CSV table of C-alpha atoms and ligand atoms in Angstrom, one decimal:
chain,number,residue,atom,x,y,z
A,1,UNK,CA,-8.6,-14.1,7.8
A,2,UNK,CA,-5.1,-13.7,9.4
A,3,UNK,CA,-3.1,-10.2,10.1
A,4,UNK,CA,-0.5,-10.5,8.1
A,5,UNK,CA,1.3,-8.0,10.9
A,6,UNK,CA,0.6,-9.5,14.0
A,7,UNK,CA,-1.6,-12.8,13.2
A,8,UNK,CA,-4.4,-11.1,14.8
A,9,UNK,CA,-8.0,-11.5,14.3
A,10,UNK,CA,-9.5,-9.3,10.8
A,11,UNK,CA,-13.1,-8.4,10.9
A,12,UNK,CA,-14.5,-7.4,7.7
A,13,UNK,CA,-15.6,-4.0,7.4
A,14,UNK,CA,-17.3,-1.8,4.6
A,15,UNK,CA,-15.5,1.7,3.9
A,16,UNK,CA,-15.6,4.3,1.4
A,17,UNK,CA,-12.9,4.5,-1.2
A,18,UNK,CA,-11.4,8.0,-1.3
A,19,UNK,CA,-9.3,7.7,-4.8
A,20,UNK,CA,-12.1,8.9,-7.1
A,21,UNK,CA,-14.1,11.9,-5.0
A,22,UNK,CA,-16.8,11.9,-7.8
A,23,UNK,CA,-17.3,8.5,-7.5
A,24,UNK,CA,-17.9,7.8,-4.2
A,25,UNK,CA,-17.6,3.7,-3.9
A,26,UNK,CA,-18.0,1.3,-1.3
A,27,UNK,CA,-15.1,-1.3,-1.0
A,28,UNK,CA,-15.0,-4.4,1.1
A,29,UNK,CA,-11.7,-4.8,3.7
A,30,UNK,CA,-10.3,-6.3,6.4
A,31,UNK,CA,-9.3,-4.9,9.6
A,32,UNK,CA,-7.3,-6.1,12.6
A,33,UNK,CA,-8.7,-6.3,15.7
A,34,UNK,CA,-5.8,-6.0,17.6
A,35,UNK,CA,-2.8,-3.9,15.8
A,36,UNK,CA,-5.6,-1.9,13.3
A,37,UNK,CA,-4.0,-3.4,10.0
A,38,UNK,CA,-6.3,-2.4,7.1
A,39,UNK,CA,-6.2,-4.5,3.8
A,40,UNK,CA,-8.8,-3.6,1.7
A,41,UNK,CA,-9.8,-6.4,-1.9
A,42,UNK,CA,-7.3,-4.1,-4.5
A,43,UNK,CA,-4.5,-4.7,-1.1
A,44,UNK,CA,-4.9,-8.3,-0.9
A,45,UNK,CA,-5.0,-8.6,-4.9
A,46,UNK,CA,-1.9,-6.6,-5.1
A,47,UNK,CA,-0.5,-9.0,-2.4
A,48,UNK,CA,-1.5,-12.0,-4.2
A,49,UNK,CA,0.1,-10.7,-7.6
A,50,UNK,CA,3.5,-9.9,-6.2
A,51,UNK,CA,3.8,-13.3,-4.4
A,52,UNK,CA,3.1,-15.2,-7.4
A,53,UNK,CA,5.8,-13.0,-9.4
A,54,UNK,CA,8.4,-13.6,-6.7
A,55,UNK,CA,6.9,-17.4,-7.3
A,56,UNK,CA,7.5,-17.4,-10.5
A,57,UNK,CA,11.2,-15.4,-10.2
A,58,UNK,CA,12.2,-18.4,-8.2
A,59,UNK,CA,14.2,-21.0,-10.5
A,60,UNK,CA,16.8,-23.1,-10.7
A,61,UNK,CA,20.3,-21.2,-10.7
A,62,UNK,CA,22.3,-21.2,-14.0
A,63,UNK,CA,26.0,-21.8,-13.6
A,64,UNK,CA,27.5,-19.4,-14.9
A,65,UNK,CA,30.7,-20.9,-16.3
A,66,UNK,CA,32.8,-19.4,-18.7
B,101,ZN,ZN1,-2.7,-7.1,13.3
């Protein structure tokens, strides 16, 4: 995997999500060797999903003649 910053190398690393305190969890994410870009799985999903909408939001322009 890619930085999406700097194009660096991203390791994959294991970290604690701090959102829920009472449920301690351990997520999977990527980190950049060289500028320290994090993207954690919820990130990259979140990523994904507003790409495909801006996809999607991409059609042909209507003329707008009156
Ligand atoms: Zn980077």
């Amino acid at each position: 995997m890619e930085c999406s910053r700097c194009g660096g190398f991203m390791v994959q690393e294991e970290f604690f999500g701090l959102q829920e305190e009472a449920f301690p969890v351990t997520t999977l994410g990527w980190r950049c060797v060289m500028c320290g870009e994090f993207v954690d799985s919820v990130i990259a999903a979140n990523r994904r999903t507003v790409a495909e909408k801006s996809n999607k939001a991409r059609r042909p322009a209507l003329s707008h003649a009156t």
